[in-house]
PDB file of C-alpha atoms in Angstrom:
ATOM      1  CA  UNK B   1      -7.862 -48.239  61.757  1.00 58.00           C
ATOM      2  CA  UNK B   2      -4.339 -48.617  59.821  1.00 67.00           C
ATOM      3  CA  UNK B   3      -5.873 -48.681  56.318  1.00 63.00           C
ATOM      4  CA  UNK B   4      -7.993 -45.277  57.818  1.00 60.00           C
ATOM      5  CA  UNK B   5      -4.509 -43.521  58.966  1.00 60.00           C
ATOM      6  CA  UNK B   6      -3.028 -44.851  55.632  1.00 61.00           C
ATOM      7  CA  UNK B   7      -5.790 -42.856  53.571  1.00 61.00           C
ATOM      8  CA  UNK B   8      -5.893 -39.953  55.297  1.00 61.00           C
ATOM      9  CA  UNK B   9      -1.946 -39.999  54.935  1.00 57.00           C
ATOM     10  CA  UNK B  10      -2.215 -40.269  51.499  1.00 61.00           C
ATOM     11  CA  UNK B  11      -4.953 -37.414  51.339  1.00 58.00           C
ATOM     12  CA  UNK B  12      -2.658 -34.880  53.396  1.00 56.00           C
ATOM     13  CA  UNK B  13       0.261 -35.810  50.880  1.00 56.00           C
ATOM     14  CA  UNK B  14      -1.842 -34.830  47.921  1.00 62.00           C
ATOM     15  CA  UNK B  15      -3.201 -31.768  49.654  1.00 60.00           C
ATOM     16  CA  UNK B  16       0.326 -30.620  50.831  1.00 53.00           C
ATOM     17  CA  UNK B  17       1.260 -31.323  46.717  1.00 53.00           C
ATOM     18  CA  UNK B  18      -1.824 -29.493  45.472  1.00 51.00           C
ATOM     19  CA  UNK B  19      -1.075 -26.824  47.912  1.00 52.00           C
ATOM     20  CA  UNK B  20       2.641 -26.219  46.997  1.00 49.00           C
ATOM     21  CA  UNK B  21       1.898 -26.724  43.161  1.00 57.00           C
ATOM     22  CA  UNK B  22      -0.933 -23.896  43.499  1.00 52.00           C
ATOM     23  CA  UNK B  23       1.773 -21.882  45.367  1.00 50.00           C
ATOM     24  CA  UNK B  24       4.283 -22.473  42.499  1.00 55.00           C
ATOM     25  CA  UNK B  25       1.712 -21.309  39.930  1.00 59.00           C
ATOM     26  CA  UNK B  26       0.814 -17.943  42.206  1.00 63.00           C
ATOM     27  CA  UNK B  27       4.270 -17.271  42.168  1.00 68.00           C
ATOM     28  CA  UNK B  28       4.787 -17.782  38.322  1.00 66.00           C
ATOM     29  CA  UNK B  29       1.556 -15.834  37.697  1.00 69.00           C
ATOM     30  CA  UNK B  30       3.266 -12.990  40.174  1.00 71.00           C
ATOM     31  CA  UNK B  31       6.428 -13.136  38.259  1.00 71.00           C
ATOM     32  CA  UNK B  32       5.447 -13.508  34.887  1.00 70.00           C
ATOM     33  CA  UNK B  33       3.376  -9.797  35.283  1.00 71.00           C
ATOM     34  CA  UNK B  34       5.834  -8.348  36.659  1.00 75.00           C
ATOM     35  CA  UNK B  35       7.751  -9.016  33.940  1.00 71.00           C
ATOM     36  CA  UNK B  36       4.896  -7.980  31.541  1.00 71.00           C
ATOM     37  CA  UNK B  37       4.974  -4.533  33.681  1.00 72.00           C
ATOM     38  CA  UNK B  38       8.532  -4.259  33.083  1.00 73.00           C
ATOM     39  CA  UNK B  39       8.785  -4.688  29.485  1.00 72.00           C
ATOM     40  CA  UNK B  40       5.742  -2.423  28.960  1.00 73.00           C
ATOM     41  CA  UNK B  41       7.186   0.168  31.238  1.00 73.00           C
ATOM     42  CA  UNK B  42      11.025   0.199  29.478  1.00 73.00           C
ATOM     43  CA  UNK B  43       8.844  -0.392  25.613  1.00 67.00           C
ATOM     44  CA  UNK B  44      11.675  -3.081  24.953  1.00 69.00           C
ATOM     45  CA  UNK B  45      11.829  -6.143  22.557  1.00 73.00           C
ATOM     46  CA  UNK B  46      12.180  -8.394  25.517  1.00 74.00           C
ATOM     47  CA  UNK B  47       9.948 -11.531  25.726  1.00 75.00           C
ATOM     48  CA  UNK B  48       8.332 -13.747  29.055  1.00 70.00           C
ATOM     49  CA  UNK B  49       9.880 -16.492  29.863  1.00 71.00           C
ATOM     50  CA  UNK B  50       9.326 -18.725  32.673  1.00 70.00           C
ATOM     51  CA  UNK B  51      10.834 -22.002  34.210  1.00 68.00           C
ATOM     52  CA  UNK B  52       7.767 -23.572  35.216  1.00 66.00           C
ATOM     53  CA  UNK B  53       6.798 -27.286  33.226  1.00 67.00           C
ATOM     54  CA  UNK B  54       3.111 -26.176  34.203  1.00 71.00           C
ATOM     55  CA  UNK B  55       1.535 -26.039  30.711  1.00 74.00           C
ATOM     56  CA  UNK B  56      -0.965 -23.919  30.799  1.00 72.00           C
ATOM     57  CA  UNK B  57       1.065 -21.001  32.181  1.00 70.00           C
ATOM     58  CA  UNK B  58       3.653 -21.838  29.405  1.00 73.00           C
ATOM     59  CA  UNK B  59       0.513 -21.427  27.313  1.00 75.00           C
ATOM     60  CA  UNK B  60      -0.191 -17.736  29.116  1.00 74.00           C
ATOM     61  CA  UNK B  61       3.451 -16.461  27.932  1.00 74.00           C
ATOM     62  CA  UNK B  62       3.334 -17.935  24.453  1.00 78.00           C
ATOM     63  CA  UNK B  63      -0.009 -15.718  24.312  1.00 78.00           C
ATOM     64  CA  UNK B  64       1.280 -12.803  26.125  1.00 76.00           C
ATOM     65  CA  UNK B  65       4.146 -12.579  23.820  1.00 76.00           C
ATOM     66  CA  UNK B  66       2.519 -12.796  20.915  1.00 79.00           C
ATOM     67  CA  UNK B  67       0.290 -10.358  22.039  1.00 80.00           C
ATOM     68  CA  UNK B  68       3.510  -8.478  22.668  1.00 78.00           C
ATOM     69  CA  UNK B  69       4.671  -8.517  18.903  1.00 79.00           C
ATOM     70  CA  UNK B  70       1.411  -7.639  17.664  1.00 83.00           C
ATOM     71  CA  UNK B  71       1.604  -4.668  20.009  1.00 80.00           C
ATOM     72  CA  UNK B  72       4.398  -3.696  18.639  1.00 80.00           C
ATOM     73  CA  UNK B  73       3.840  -4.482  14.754  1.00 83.00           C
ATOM     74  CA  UNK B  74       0.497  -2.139  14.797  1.00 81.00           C
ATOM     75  CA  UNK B  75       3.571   0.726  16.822  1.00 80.00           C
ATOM     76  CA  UNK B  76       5.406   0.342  14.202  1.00 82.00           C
ATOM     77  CA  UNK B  77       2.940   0.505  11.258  1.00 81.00           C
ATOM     78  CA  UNK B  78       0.965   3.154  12.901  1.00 80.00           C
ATOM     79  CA  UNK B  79       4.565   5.331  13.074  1.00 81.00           C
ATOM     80  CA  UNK B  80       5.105   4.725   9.007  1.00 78.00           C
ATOM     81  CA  UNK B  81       1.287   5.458   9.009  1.00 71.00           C
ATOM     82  CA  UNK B  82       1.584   8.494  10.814  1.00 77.00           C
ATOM     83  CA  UNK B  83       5.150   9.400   8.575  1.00 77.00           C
ATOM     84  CA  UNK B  84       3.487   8.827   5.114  1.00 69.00           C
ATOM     85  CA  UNK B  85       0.334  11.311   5.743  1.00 67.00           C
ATOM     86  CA  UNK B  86       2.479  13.896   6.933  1.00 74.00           C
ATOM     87  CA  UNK B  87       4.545  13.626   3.777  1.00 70.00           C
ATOM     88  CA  UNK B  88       1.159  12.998   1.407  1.00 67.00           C
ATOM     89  CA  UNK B  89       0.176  16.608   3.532  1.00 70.00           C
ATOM     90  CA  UNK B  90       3.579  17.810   2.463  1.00 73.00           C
ATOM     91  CA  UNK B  91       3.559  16.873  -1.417  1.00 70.00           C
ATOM     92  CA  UNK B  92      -0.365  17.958  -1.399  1.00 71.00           C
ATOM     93  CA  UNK B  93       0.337  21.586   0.261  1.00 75.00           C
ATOM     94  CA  UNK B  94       3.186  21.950  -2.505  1.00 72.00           C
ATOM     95  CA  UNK B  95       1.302  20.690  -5.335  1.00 73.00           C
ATOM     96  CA  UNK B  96      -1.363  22.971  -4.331  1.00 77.00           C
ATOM     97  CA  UNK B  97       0.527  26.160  -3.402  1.00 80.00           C
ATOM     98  CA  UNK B  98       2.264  25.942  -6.877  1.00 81.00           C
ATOM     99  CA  UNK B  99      -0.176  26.490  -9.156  1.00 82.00           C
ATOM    100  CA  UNK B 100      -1.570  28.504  -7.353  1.00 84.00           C
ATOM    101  CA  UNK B 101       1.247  31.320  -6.441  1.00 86.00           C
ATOM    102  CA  UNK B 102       1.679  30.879 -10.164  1.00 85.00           C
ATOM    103  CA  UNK B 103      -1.346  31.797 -11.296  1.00 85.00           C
ATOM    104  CA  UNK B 104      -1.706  34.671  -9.124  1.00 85.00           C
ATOM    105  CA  UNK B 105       1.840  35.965  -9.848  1.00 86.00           C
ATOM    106  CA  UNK B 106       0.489  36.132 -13.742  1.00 85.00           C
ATOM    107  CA  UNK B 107      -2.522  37.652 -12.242  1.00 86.00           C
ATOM    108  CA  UNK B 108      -0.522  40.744 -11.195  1.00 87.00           C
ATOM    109  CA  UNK B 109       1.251  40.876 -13.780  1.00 87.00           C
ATOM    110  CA  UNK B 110      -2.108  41.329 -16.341  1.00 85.00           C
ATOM    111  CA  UNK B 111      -2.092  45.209 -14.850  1.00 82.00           C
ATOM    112  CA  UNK B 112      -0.754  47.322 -17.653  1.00 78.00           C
ATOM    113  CA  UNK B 113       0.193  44.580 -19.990  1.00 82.00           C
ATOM    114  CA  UNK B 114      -0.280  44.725 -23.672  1.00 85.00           C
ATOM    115  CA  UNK B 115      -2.715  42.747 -25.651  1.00 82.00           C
ATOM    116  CA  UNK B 116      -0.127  40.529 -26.555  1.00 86.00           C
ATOM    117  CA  UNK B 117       1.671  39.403 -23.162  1.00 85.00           C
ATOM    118  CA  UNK B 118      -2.056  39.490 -21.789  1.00 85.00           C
ATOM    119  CA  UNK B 119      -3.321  36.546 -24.213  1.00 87.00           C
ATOM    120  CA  UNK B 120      -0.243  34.280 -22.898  1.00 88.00           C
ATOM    121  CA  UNK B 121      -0.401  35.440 -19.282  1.00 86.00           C
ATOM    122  CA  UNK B 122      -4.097  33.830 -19.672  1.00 89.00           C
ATOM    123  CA  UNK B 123      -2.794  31.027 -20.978  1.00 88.00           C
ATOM    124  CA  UNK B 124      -0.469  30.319 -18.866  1.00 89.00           C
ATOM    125  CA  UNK B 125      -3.088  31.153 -15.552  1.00 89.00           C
ATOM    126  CA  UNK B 126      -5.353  28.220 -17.495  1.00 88.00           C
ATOM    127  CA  UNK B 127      -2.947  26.128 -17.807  1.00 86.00           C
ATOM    128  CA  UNK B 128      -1.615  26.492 -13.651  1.00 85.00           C
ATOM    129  CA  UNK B 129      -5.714  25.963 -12.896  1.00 87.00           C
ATOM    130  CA  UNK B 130      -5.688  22.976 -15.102  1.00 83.00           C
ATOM    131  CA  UNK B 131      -2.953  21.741 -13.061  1.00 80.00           C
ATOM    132  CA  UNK B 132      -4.720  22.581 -10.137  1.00 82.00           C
ATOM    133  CA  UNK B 133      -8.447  20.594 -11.301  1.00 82.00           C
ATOM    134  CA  UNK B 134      -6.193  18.028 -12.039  1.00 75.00           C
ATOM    135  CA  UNK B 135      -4.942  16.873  -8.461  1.00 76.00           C
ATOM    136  CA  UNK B 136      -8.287  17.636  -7.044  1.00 78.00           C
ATOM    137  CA  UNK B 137      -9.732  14.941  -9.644  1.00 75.00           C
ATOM    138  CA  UNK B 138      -7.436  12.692  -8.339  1.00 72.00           C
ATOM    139  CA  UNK B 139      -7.652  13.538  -4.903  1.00 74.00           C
ATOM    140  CA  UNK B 140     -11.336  12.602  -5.507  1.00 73.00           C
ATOM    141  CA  UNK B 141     -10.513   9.585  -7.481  1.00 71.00           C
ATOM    142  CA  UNK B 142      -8.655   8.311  -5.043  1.00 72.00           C
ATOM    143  CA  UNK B 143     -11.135   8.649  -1.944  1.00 72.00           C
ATOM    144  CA  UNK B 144     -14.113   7.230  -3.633  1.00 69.00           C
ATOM    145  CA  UNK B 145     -11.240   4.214  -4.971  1.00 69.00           C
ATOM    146  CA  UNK B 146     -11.393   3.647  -1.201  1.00 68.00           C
ATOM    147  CA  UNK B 147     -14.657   3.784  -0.770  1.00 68.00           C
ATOM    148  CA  UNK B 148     -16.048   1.422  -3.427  1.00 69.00           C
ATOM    149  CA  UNK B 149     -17.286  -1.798  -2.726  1.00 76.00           C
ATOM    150  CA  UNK B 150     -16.014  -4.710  -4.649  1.00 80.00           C
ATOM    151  CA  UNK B 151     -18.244  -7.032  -6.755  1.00 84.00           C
ATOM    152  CA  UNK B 152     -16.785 -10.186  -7.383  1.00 88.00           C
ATOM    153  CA  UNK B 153     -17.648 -12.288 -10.705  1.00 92.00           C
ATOM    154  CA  UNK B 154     -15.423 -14.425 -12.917  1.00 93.00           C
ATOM    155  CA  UNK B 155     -13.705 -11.803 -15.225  1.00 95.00           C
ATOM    156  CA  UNK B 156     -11.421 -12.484 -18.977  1.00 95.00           C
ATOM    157  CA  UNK B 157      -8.568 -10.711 -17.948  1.00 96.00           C
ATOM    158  CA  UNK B 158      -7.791 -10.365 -21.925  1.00 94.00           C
ATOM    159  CA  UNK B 159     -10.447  -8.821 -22.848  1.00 95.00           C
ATOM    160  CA  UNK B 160     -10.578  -6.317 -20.237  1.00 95.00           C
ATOM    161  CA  UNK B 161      -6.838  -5.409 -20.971  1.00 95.00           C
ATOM    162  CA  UNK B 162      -7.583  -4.949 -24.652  1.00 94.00           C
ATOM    163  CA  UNK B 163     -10.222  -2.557 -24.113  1.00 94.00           C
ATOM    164  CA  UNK B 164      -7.802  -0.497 -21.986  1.00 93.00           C
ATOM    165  CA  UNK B 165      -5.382  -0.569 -24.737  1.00 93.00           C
ATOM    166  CA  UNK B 166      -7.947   0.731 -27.080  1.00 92.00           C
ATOM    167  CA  UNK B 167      -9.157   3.689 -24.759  1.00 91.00           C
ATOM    168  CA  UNK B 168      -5.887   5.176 -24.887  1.00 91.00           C
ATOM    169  CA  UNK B 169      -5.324   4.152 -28.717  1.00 89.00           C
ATOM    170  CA  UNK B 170      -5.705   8.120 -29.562  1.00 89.00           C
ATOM    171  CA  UNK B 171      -3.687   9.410 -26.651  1.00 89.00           C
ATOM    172  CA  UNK B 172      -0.928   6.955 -27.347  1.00 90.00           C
ATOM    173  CA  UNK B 173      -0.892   7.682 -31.310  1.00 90.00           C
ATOM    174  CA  UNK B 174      -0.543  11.279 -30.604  1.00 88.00           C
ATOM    175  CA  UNK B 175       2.348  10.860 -28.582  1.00 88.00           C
ATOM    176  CA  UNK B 176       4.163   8.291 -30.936  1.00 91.00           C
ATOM    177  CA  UNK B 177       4.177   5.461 -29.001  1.00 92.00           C
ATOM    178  CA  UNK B 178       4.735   1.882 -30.232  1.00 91.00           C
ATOM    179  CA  UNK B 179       2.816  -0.852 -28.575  1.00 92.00           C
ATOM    180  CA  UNK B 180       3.902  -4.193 -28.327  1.00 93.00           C
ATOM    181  CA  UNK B 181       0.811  -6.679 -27.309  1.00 92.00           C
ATOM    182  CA  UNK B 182       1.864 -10.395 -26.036  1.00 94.00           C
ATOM    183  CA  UNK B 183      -1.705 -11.349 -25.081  1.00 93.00           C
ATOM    184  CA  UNK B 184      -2.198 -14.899 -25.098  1.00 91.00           C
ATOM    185  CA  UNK B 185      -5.461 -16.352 -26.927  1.00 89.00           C
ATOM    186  CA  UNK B 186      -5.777 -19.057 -24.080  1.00 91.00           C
ATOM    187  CA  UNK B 187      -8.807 -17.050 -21.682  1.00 93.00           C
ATOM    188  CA  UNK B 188      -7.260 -16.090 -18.676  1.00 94.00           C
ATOM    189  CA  UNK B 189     -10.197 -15.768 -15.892  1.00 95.00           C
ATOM    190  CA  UNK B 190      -9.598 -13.332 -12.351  1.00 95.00           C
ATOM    191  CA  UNK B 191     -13.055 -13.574 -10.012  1.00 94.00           C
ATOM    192  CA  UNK B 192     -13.001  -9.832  -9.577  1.00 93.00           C
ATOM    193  CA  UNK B 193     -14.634  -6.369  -9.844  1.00 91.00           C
ATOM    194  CA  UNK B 194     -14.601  -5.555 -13.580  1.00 92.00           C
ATOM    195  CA  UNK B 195     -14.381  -1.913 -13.324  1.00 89.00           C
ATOM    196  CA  UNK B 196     -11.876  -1.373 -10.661  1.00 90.00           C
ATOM    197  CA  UNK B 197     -10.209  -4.116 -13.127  1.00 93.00           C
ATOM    198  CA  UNK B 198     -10.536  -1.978 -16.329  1.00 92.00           C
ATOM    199  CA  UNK B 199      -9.412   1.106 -13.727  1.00 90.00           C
ATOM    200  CA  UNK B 200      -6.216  -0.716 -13.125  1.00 93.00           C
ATOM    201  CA  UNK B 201      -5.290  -1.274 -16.093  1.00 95.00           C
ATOM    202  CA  UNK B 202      -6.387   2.089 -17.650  1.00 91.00           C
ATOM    203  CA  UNK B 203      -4.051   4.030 -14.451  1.00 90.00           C
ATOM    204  CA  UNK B 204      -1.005   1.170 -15.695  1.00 93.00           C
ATOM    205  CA  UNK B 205      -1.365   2.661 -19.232  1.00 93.00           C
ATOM    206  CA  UNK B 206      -1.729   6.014 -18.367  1.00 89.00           C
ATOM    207  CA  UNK B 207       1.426   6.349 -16.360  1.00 87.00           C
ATOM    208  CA  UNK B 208       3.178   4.666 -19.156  1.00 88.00           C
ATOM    209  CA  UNK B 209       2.514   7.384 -21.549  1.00 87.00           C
ATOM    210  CA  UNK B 210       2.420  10.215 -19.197  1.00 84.00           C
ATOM    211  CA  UNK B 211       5.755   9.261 -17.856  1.00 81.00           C
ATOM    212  CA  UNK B 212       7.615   6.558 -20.312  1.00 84.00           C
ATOM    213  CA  UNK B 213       8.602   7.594 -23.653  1.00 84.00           C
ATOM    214  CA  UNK B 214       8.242   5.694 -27.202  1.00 88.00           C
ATOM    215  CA  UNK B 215       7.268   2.069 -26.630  1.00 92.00           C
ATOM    216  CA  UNK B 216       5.157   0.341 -24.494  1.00 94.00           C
ATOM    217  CA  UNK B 217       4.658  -3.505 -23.602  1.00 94.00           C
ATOM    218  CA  UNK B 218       1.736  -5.435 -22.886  1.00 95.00           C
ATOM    219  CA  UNK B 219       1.918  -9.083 -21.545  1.00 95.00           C
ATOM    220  CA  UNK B 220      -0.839 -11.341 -20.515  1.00 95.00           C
ATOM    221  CA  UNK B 221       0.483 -14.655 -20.038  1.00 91.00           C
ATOM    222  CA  UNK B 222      -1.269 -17.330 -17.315  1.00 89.00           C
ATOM    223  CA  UNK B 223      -1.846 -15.449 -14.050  1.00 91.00           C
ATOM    224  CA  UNK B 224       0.863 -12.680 -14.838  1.00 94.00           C
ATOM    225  CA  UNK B 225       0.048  -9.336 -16.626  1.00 96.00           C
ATOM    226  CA  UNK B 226       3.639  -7.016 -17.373  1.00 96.00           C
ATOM    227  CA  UNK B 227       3.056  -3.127 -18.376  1.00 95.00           C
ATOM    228  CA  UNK B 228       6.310  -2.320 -19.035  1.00 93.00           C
ATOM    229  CA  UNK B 229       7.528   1.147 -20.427  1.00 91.00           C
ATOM    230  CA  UNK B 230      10.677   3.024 -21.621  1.00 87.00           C
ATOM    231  CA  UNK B 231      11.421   5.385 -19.212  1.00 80.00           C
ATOM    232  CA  UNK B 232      13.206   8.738 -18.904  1.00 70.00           C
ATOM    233  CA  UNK B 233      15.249   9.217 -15.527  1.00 70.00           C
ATOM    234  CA  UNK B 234      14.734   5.342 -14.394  1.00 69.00           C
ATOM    235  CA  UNK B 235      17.679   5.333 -12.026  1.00 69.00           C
ATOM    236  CA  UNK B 236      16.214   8.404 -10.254  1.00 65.00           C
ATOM    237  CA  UNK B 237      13.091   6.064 -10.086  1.00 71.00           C
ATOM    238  CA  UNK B 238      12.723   4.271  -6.017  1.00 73.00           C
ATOM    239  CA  UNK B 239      11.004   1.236  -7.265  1.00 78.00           C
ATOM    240  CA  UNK B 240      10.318   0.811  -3.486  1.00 75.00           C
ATOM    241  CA  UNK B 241       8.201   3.445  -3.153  1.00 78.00           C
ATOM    242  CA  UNK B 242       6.325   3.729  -6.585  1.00 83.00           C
ATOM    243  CA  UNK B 243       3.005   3.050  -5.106  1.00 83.00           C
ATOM    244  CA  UNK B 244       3.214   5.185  -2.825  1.00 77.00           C
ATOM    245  CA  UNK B 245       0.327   7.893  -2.428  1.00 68.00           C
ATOM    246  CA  UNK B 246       1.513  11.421  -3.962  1.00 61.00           C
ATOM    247  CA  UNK B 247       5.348  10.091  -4.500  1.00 64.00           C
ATOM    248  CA  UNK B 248       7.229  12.026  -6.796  1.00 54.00           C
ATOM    249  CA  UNK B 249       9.594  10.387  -8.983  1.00 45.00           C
ATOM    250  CA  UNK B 250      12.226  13.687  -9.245  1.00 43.00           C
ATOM    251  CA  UNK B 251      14.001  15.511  -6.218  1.00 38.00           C
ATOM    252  CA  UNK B 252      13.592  18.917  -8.184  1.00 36.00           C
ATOM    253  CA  UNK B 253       9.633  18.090  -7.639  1.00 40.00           C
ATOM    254  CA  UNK B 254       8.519  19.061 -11.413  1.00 43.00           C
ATOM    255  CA  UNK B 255       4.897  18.590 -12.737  1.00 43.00           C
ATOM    256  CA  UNK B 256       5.733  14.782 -13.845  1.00 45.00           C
ATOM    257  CA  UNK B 257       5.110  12.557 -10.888  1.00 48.00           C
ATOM    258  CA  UNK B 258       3.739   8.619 -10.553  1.00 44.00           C
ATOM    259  CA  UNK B 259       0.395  10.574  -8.765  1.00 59.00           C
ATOM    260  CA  UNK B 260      -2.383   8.632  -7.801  1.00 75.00           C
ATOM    261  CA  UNK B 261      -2.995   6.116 -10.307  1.00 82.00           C
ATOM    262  CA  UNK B 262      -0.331   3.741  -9.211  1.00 87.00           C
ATOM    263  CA  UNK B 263      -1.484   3.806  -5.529  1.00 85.00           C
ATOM    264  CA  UNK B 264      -4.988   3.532  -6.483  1.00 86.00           C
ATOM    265  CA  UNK B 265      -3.570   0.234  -8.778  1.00 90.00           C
ATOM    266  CA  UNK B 266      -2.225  -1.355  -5.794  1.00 90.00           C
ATOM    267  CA  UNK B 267      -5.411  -0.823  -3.638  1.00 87.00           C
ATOM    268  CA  UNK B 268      -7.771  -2.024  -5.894  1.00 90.00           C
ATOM    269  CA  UNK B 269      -5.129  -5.307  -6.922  1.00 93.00           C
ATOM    270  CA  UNK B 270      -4.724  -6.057  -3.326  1.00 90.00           C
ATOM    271  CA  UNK B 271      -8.480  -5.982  -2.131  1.00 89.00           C
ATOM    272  CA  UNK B 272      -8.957  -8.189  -5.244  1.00 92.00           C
ATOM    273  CA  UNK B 273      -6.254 -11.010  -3.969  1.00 92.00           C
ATOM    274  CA  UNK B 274      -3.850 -10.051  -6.396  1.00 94.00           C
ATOM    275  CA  UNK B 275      -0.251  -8.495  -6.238  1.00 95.00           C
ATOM    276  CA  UNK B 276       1.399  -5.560  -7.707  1.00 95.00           C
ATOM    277  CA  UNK B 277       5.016  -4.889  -8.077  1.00 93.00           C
ATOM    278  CA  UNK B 278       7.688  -3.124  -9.866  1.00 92.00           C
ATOM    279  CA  UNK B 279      10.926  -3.371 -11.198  1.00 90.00           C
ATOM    280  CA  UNK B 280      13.572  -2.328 -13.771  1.00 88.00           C
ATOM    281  CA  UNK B 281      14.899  -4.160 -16.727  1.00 88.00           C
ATOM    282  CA  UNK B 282      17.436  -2.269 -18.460  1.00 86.00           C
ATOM    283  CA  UNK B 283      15.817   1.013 -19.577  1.00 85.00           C
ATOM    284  CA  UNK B 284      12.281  -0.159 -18.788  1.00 89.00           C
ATOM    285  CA  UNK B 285       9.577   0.491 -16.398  1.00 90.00           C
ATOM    286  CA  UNK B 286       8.183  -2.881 -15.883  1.00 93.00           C
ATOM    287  CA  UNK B 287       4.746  -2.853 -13.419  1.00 95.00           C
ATOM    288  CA  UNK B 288       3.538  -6.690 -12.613  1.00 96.00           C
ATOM    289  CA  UNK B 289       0.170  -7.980 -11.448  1.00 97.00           C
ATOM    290  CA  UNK B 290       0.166 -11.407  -9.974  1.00 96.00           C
ATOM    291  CA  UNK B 291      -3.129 -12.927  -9.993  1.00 94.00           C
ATOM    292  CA  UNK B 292      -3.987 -15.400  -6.880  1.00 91.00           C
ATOM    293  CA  UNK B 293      -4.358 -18.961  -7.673  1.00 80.00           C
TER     294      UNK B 293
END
């Protein structure tokens, strides 16, 4: 009878324990959303915290609050998000309007010109239209960049940047450029999509000539390629932003502008596994691609 009252004694104290311990939890449950409530309600930086040793509500804040900063990570991004189309929207309406209130201002001003002033008023509407093709061929460029799917095989770097060097050979003799190639002989592989590859490159050297002046660098050297060109204006330059979609190098807002092949460089680099950054050295324009290891 005694060992009988001694087990059911022992079977009311761990009842009256489960029982206060599943209380304890409610209550931690109870306080820990209204918490959550809180913070969501007042949008704050605050974190839950509890005082409870129970580790599997521990657990539940840990998860809530890392829910919390993802929450407010994808806020965040989707604000720059939402700040960088507007501007793209901006810099598109302007590069479209300009040309285009150009052209027709020469337009109207064909009625009673002479021959003379005629044949360079229609060469200067040409030239605003040719403007005009031009961003919508980039525009385009651009999207379908977006769009493309990626076909990975193992890739020589070298050779690819050689042949972008040589597609521009014309473009860069006609503008006087010097090119200084440091490609190393060693093969340098990248498992990658060879044409968005060879597009990388060929926007790299592009912008060099369209915007650089004189000289132009080429480096290949282990998992690092460097196009690096002289530059007019380089402090106006925001390094920071030179990847940017539609960022314009000049305040004034002239016809010379980074565009879309930089932008298009970093998508295609990233999806790849590689990086792409930017900086200056001295007078120089200096764009690097990091392959991954």
């Amino acid at each position: 009878m005694t060992a009988l009252w001694i087990i059911c004694g022992i079977l009311a104290v761990i009842l009256v324990f489960g029982l206060v311990r599943f209380l304890g939890v409610k209550k931690d449950i109870r306080q820990l959303g209204k918490r959550l409530d809180e913070i969501i309600r007042t949008d704050t930086n605050a974190q839950l915290t509890t005082q409870t040793f129970d580790k599997d509500i521990v657990s539940l804040a840990k998860s809530a609050n890392d829910l919390l900063a993802k929450s407010r990570q994808d806020f965040f991004k989707a604000q720059r998000t939402e700040a960088d189309l507007k501007r793209a929207i901006s810099n598109i309406s302007h590069d479209l309007r300009t040309p285009l209130t150009s052209a027709k201002g020469y337009l109207q001003m064909l009625a009673g010109a002479d021959e003379e002033a005629v044949s360079r008023y229609l060469g200067i509407i040409k030239g605003r239209l040719d403007t005009l093709t031009a961003l919508m061929d980039n525009l385009f460029t651009f999207s379908r960049a977006m769009d493309e799917n990626i076909f990975v095989k193992k890739v020589n770097v070298g050779n690819v940047l050689k042949d972008a060097i040589t597609d521009s050979y014309v473009e860069l003799t006609r503008k006087g450029f010097t090119v200084e190639s440091n490609i190393t002989s060693s093969p340098v592989y990248w498992n990658c999509d060879e044409d968005a590859l060879k597009r990388i490159f060929q926007n790299l050297v592009k912008n060099a000539y369209i915007h650089g002046n004189s000289y132009i660098r080429v480096t290949l050297k282990d998992n690092k390629i460097e196009i690096a060109n002289k530059a007019a204006g380089l402090n106006e330059i925001d390094i920071a932003r030179i990847f940017d979609r539609f960022y314009t190098a000049d305040a004034a807002r002239t016809h010379k502008r980074t565009g879309l092949g930089l932008a298009i460089a970093k998508e295609l680099t990233q999806r790849m596994g590689g990086q792409i950054s930017a900086n200056k050295e001295g007078d120089m324009l200096v764009v690097v691609i990091t392959l991954p290891e």
